[in-house]
């Protein structure tokens, strides 16, 4: 337990040194970004610098960045029926979401339940194009504007969606499209213009910033979603409440650092993941690698040991010094199979045993070495218990 191996970066990533320094510097400063005195102007400069850095991470305009408290709030801000483009109302009549979205999208939207349609996915978790096109055409023919929300990369499997094609089809039918890029930002190169989406959600703590900051990034800064709550005129009237300057400063520093290394880090981290997966599959053929044959994030691996509950594997690894996540959701002491794996048609026996390993900016070869050592000590015992059950 003296040396732990952290393989849960998709849950939260350690704070980068650059982000920590920016956070501490902002904590030592005094001033509200809405004030006109020197201290207030200094805080406004800190916020604007961070805004530019977050925008640059995804090739967006700084004016399109709306800072929020987290990715969930950014999703909720985006998923509203009511927008304005300048002074012109833009109303969305229905919300189309993929079946594998994060709960922040599936439950965090502001549409009535009867105006939400769930899009099916294939066995790899990618949106099925024919049903998607049919839904867009059906609503367009009925005079309904759709708002589409599909994540760039899945938080459990890492699978990448064909966002540019989804956006092209959505816009061809007059729809708006939002993407939750919380897991992708800072891990793979992203370009808001190339993806073609109208809105993108990102979160600081997934890429090495501090918790407490996220952002909704608009391709067109003149597009304004209805605010989540009323209040002051912060963020150009799009998100009321005094800005969390220290968390925003750390967000900007983390985004700047991630952008500088995103391609090289992606290659390096992909090598770590492949080395771990190859060794585990060779030594433990009982392990099932889910979605190993499709484009996914370089850092994410979803594995299952059928017949052994995911929480049992997670606890055994944790006690031995390796932190991973279960692919199942736990609520009130009951463990349910992942809705993501269920939508993909994965059997419940496999889904209930699925775990997620996720690397990040601070991961190195030593993490793979230690993880392999722990798996070699832990898995044989779990397999014996499975056989005896």
mmCIF file of N, CA, C and O in Angstrom, residues 41-100:
data_model
loop_
_atom_site.group_PDB
_atom_site.id
_atom_site.type_symbol
_atom_site.label_atom_id
_atom_site.label_comp_id
_atom_site.label_asym_id
_atom_site.label_seq_id
_atom_site.Cartn_x
_atom_site.Cartn_y
_atom_site.Cartn_z
ATOM 1 N N UNK A 41 -10.223 43.966 -11.768
ATOM 2 C CA UNK A 41 -9.709 43.856 -13.138
ATOM 3 C C UNK A 41 -8.668 42.744 -13.241
ATOM 4 O O UNK A 41 -8.586 42.045 -14.263
ATOM 5 N N UNK A 42 -7.887 42.555 -12.189
ATOM 6 C CA UNK A 42 -6.890 41.474 -12.205
ATOM 7 C C UNK A 42 -7.578 40.117 -12.258
ATOM 8 O O UNK A 42 -7.141 39.205 -12.988
ATOM 9 N N UNK A 43 -8.653 39.962 -11.491
ATOM 10 C CA UNK A 43 -9.408 38.706 -11.536
ATOM 11 C C UNK A 43 -10.025 38.496 -12.910
ATOM 12 O O UNK A 43 -10.046 37.374 -13.439
ATOM 13 N N UNK A 44 -10.530 39.582 -13.516
ATOM 14 C CA UNK A 44 -11.113 39.468 -14.854
ATOM 15 C C UNK A 44 -10.051 39.038 -15.857
ATOM 16 O O UNK A 44 -10.313 38.201 -16.734
ATOM 17 N N UNK A 45 -8.838 39.544 -15.713
ATOM 18 C CA UNK A 45 -7.759 39.135 -16.603
ATOM 19 C C UNK A 45 -7.448 37.651 -16.443
ATOM 20 O O UNK A 45 -7.226 36.934 -17.424
ATOM 21 N N UNK A 46 -7.449 37.164 -15.191
ATOM 22 C CA UNK A 46 -7.221 35.739 -14.940
ATOM 23 C C UNK A 46 -8.289 34.887 -15.615
ATOM 24 O O UNK A 46 -7.986 33.871 -16.268
ATOM 25 N N UNK A 47 -9.550 35.302 -15.494
ATOM 26 C CA UNK A 47 -10.656 34.563 -16.110
ATOM 27 C C UNK A 47 -10.534 34.580 -17.627
ATOM 28 O O UNK A 47 -10.687 33.541 -18.294
ATOM 29 N N UNK A 48 -10.232 35.732 -18.182
ATOM 30 C CA UNK A 48 -10.157 35.837 -19.638
ATOM 31 C C UNK A 48 -8.977 35.055 -20.209
ATOM 32 O O UNK A 48 -9.073 34.483 -21.307
ATOM 33 N N UNK A 49 -7.864 35.028 -19.475
ATOM 34 C CA UNK A 49 -6.725 34.227 -19.919
ATOM 35 C C UNK A 49 -7.104 32.752 -19.952
ATOM 36 O O UNK A 49 -6.816 32.034 -20.927
ATOM 37 N N UNK A 50 -7.771 32.299 -18.904
ATOM 38 C CA UNK A 50 -8.217 30.907 -18.858
ATOM 39 C C UNK A 50 -9.231 30.630 -19.960
ATOM 40 O O UNK A 50 -9.208 29.562 -20.596
ATOM 41 N N UNK A 51 -10.096 31.576 -20.240
ATOM 42 C CA UNK A 51 -11.107 31.398 -21.282
ATOM 43 C C UNK A 51 -10.437 31.170 -22.643
ATOM 44 O O UNK A 51 -10.827 30.284 -23.404
ATOM 45 N N UNK A 52 -9.414 31.950 -22.907
ATOM 46 C CA UNK A 52 -8.693 31.779 -24.157
ATOM 47 C C UNK A 52 -7.990 30.439 -24.244
ATOM 48 O O UNK A 52 -7.943 29.809 -25.315
ATOM 49 N N UNK A 53 -7.454 29.968 -23.123
ATOM 50 C CA UNK A 53 -6.736 28.688 -23.125
ATOM 51 C C UNK A 53 -7.689 27.516 -23.295
ATOM 52 O O UNK A 53 -7.383 26.551 -24.009
ATOM 53 N N UNK A 54 -8.842 27.564 -22.652
ATOM 54 C CA UNK A 54 -9.830 26.493 -22.815
ATOM 55 C C UNK A 54 -10.350 26.477 -24.247
ATOM 56 O O UNK A 54 -10.515 25.410 -24.857
ATOM 57 N N UNK A 55 -10.598 27.660 -24.801
ATOM 58 C CA UNK A 55 -11.048 27.734 -26.191
ATOM 59 C C UNK A 55 -10.001 27.146 -27.130
ATOM 60 O O UNK A 55 -10.327 26.390 -28.058
ATOM 61 N N UNK A 56 -8.728 27.480 -26.894
ATOM 62 C CA UNK A 56 -7.657 27.001 -27.769
ATOM 63 C C UNK A 56 -7.530 25.490 -27.739
ATOM 64 O O UNK A 56 -7.135 24.877 -28.742
ATOM 65 N N UNK A 57 -7.859 24.863 -26.610
ATOM 66 C CA UNK A 57 -7.767 23.410 -26.498
ATOM 67 C C UNK A 57 -8.614 22.711 -27.543
ATOM 68 O O UNK A 57 -8.263 21.630 -28.012
ATOM 69 N N UNK A 58 -9.746 23.343 -27.925
ATOM 70 C CA UNK A 58 -10.664 22.706 -28.876
ATOM 71 C C UNK A 58 -10.863 23.552 -30.130
ATOM 72 O O UNK A 58 -11.816 23.327 -30.884
ATOM 73 N N UNK A 59 -9.981 24.512 -30.369
ATOM 74 C CA UNK A 59 -10.048 25.303 -31.588
ATOM 75 C C UNK A 59 -11.265 26.190 -31.689
ATOM 76 O O UNK A 59 -11.766 26.433 -32.793
ATOM 77 N N UNK A 60 -11.746 26.700 -30.543
ATOM 78 C CA UNK A 60 -12.955 27.523 -30.525
ATOM 79 C C UNK A 60 -12.600 28.994 -30.316
ATOM 80 O O UNK A 60 -11.457 29.356 -30.053
ATOM 81 N N UNK A 61 -13.621 29.841 -30.406
ATOM 82 C CA UNK A 61 -13.460 31.256 -30.085
ATOM 83 C C UNK A 61 -13.615 31.444 -28.584
ATOM 84 O O UNK A 61 -14.487 30.832 -27.952
ATOM 85 N N UNK A 62 -12.783 32.313 -28.019
ATOM 86 C CA UNK A 62 -12.849 32.553 -26.575
ATOM 87 C C UNK A 62 -14.228 33.050 -26.155
ATOM 88 O O UNK A 62 -14.734 32.699 -25.080
ATOM 89 N N UNK A 63 -14.875 33.848 -27.012
ATOM 90 C CA UNK A 63 -16.187 34.376 -26.671
ATOM 91 C C UNK A 63 -17.266 33.317 -26.563
ATOM 92 O O UNK A 63 -18.347 33.582 -26.021
ATOM 93 N N UNK A 64 -16.986 32.119 -27.062
ATOM 94 C CA UNK A 64 -17.965 31.046 -26.967
ATOM 95 C C UNK A 64 -17.865 30.218 -25.714
ATOM 96 O O UNK A 64 -18.675 29.302 -25.508
ATOM 97 N N UNK A 65 -16.890 30.491 -24.843
ATOM 98 C CA UNK A 65 -16.681 29.693 -23.634
ATOM 99 C C UNK A 65 -17.513 30.261 -22.488
ATOM 100 O O UNK A 65 -17.361 31.428 -22.110
ATOM 101 N N UNK A 66 -18.388 29.428 -21.946
ATOM 102 C CA UNK A 66 -19.176 29.783 -20.759
ATOM 103 C C UNK A 66 -18.677 28.924 -19.609
ATOM 104 O O UNK A 66 -18.826 27.692 -19.631
ATOM 105 N N UNK A 67 -18.082 29.524 -18.605
ATOM 106 C CA UNK A 67 -17.592 28.746 -17.474
ATOM 107 C C UNK A 67 -18.750 28.319 -16.571
ATOM 108 O O UNK A 67 -19.676 29.088 -16.307
ATOM 109 N N UNK A 68 -18.690 27.070 -16.123
ATOM 110 C CA UNK A 68 -19.692 26.490 -15.230
ATOM 111 C C UNK A 68 -18.974 25.861 -14.042
ATOM 112 O O UNK A 68 -17.752 25.930 -13.944
ATOM 113 N N UNK A 69 -19.719 25.207 -13.172
ATOM 114 C CA UNK A 69 -19.111 24.575 -12.002
ATOM 115 C C UNK A 69 -18.570 23.185 -12.303
ATOM 116 O O UNK A 69 -17.781 22.648 -11.528
ATOM 117 N N UNK A 70 -19.006 22.573 -13.429
ATOM 118 C CA UNK A 70 -18.614 21.196 -13.745
ATOM 119 C C UNK A 70 -19.159 20.814 -15.113
ATOM 120 O O UNK A 70 -19.921 21.577 -15.721
ATOM 121 N N UNK A 71 -18.815 19.614 -15.567
ATOM 122 C CA UNK A 71 -19.339 19.125 -16.829
ATOM 123 C C UNK A 71 -20.835 18.891 -16.789
ATOM 124 O O UNK A 71 -21.536 19.124 -17.781
ATOM 125 N N UNK A 72 -21.344 18.416 -15.661
ATOM 126 C CA UNK A 72 -22.785 18.166 -15.538
ATOM 127 C C UNK A 72 -23.576 19.448 -15.722
ATOM 128 O O UNK A 72 -24.593 19.471 -16.432
ATOM 129 N N UNK A 73 -23.111 20.533 -15.098
ATOM 130 C CA UNK A 73 -23.821 21.803 -15.278
ATOM 131 C C UNK A 73 -23.734 22.275 -16.727
ATOM 132 O O UNK A 73 -24.696 22.817 -17.269
ATOM 133 N N UNK A 74 -22.589 22.049 -17.359
ATOM 134 C CA UNK A 74 -22.449 22.434 -18.761
ATOM 135 C C UNK A 74 -23.446 21.672 -19.631
ATOM 136 O O UNK A 74 -24.063 22.247 -20.541
ATOM 137 N N UNK A 75 -23.617 20.375 -19.368
ATOM 138 C CA UNK A 75 -24.603 19.590 -20.109
ATOM 139 C C UNK A 75 -26.013 20.125 -19.874
ATOM 140 O O UNK A 75 -26.800 20.272 -20.809
ATOM 141 N N UNK A 76 -26.336 20.398 -18.620
ATOM 142 C CA UNK A 76 -27.670 20.888 -18.291
ATOM 143 C C UNK A 76 -27.932 22.232 -18.947
ATOM 144 O O UNK A 76 -29.044 22.493 -19.436
ATOM 145 N N UNK A 77 -26.929 23.090 -18.976
ATOM 146 C CA UNK A 77 -27.076 24.389 -19.632
ATOM 147 C C UNK A 77 -27.370 24.211 -21.121
ATOM 148 O O UNK A 77 -28.214 24.909 -21.690
ATOM 149 N N UNK A 78 -26.701 23.262 -21.754
ATOM 150 C CA UNK A 78 -26.870 23.050 -23.199
ATOM 151 C C UNK A 78 -28.210 22.433 -23.546
ATOM 152 O O UNK A 78 -28.793 22.747 -24.600
ATOM 153 N N UNK A 79 -28.704 21.547 -22.699
ATOM 154 C CA UNK A 79 -29.857 20.710 -23.072
ATOM 155 C C UNK A 79 -31.163 21.358 -22.643
ATOM 156 O O UNK A 79 -31.885 20.883 -21.763
ATOM 157 N N UNK A 80 -31.487 22.437 -23.302
ATOM 158 C CA UNK A 80 -32.707 23.188 -23.054
ATOM 159 C C UNK A 80 -33.489 23.322 -24.355
ATOM 160 O O UNK A 80 -32.889 23.352 -25.440
ATOM 161 N N UNK A 81 -34.810 23.417 -24.276
ATOM 162 C CA UNK A 81 -35.577 23.658 -25.505
ATOM 163 C C UNK A 81 -35.416 25.084 -26.036
ATOM 164 O O UNK A 81 -35.723 25.348 -27.196
ATOM 165 N N UNK A 82 -34.949 25.996 -25.184
ATOM 166 C CA UNK A 82 -35.024 27.422 -25.498
ATOM 167 C C UNK A 82 -33.652 28.052 -25.688
ATOM 168 O O UNK A 82 -32.825 28.079 -24.764
ATOM 169 N N UNK A 83 -33.432 28.574 -26.892
ATOM 170 C CA UNK A 83 -32.206 29.291 -27.236
ATOM 171 C C UNK A 83 -32.575 30.630 -27.866
ATOM 172 O O UNK A 83 -33.715 30.863 -28.280
ATOM 173 N N UNK A 84 -31.563 31.478 -27.946
ATOM 174 C CA UNK A 84 -31.665 32.697 -28.747
ATOM 175 C C UNK A 84 -30.395 32.802 -29.571
ATOM 176 O O UNK A 84 -29.313 32.481 -29.094
ATOM 177 N N UNK A 85 -30.533 33.209 -30.807
ATOM 178 C CA UNK A 85 -29.372 33.546 -31.630
ATOM 179 C C UNK A 85 -29.451 35.048 -31.862
ATOM 180 O O UNK A 85 -30.235 35.519 -32.671
ATOM 181 N N UNK A 86 -28.639 35.782 -31.113
ATOM 182 C CA UNK A 86 -28.823 37.222 -31.072
ATOM 183 C C UNK A 86 -30.134 37.516 -30.378
ATOM 184 O O UNK A 86 -30.360 37.100 -29.242
ATOM 185 N N UNK A 87 -31.033 38.189 -31.053
ATOM 186 C CA UNK A 87 -32.355 38.477 -30.487
ATOM 187 C C UNK A 87 -33.433 37.530 -31.012
ATOM 188 O O UNK A 87 -34.602 37.641 -30.637
ATOM 189 N N UNK A 88 -33.058 36.572 -31.859
ATOM 190 C CA UNK A 88 -34.033 35.680 -32.476
ATOM 191 C C UNK A 88 -34.210 34.404 -31.662
ATOM 192 O O UNK A 88 -33.227 33.699 -31.397
ATOM 193 N N UNK A 89 -35.429 34.081 -31.239
ATOM 194 C CA UNK A 89 -35.645 32.822 -30.511
ATOM 195 C C UNK A 89 -35.371 31.615 -31.402
ATOM 196 O O UNK A 89 -35.705 31.609 -32.590
ATOM 197 N N UNK A 90 -34.752 30.612 -30.823
ATOM 198 C CA UNK A 90 -34.523 29.330 -31.495
ATOM 199 C C UNK A 90 -35.057 28.254 -30.556
ATOM 200 O O UNK A 90 -34.487 28.012 -29.487
ATOM 201 N N UNK A 91 -36.151 27.623 -30.940
ATOM 202 C CA UNK A 91 -36.806 26.650 -30.072
ATOM 203 C C UNK A 91 -36.568 25.238 -30.595
ATOM 204 O O UNK A 91 -36.747 24.967 -31.791
ATOM 205 N N UNK A 92 -36.169 24.355 -29.713
ATOM 206 C CA UNK A 92 -36.007 22.936 -30.044
ATOM 207 C C UNK A 92 -37.186 22.164 -29.471
ATOM 208 O O UNK A 92 -37.510 22.307 -28.281
ATOM 209 N N UNK A 93 -37.819 21.381 -30.301
ATOM 210 C CA UNK A 93 -39.054 20.707 -29.899
ATOM 211 C C UNK A 93 -38.815 19.345 -29.276
ATOM 212 O O UNK A 93 -39.617 18.890 -28.444
ATOM 213 N N UNK A 94 -37.738 18.661 -29.685
ATOM 214 C CA UNK A 94 -37.454 17.327 -29.173
ATOM 215 C C UNK A 94 -35.960 17.197 -28.902
ATOM 216 O O UNK A 94 -35.139 17.904 -29.499
ATOM 217 N N UNK A 95 -35.610 16.289 -28.005
ATOM 218 C CA UNK A 95 -34.221 16.001 -27.676
ATOM 219 C C UNK A 95 -33.912 14.567 -28.071
ATOM 220 O O UNK A 95 -34.608 13.629 -27.655
ATOM 221 N N UNK A 96 -32.876 14.380 -28.887
ATOM 222 C CA UNK A 96 -32.420 13.048 -29.289
ATOM 223 C C UNK A 96 -31.090 12.777 -28.604
ATOM 224 O O UNK A 96 -30.125 13.536 -28.787
ATOM 225 N N UNK A 97 -31.012 11.720 -27.800
ATOM 226 C CA UNK A 97 -29.779 11.375 -27.080
ATOM 227 C C UNK A 97 -29.447 9.915 -27.342
ATOM 228 O O UNK A 97 -30.336 9.081 -27.516
ATOM 229 N N UNK A 98 -28.162 9.596 -27.359
ATOM 230 C CA UNK A 98 -27.788 8.196 -27.551
ATOM 231 C C UNK A 98 -28.029 7.412 -26.274
ATOM 232 O O UNK A 98 -28.033 7.968 -25.168
ATOM 233 N N UNK A 99 -28.182 6.100 -26.446
ATOM 234 C CA UNK A 99 -28.470 5.227 -25.298
ATOM 235 C C UNK A 99 -27.288 5.054 -24.373
ATOM 236 O O UNK A 99 -27.447 4.508 -23.274
ATOM 237 N N UNK A 100 -26.092 5.509 -24.782
ATOM 238 C CA UNK A 100 -24.896 5.278 -23.973
ATOM 239 C C UNK A 100 -24.383 6.559 -23.330
ATOM 240 O O UNK A 100 -23.248 6.618 -22.859
#
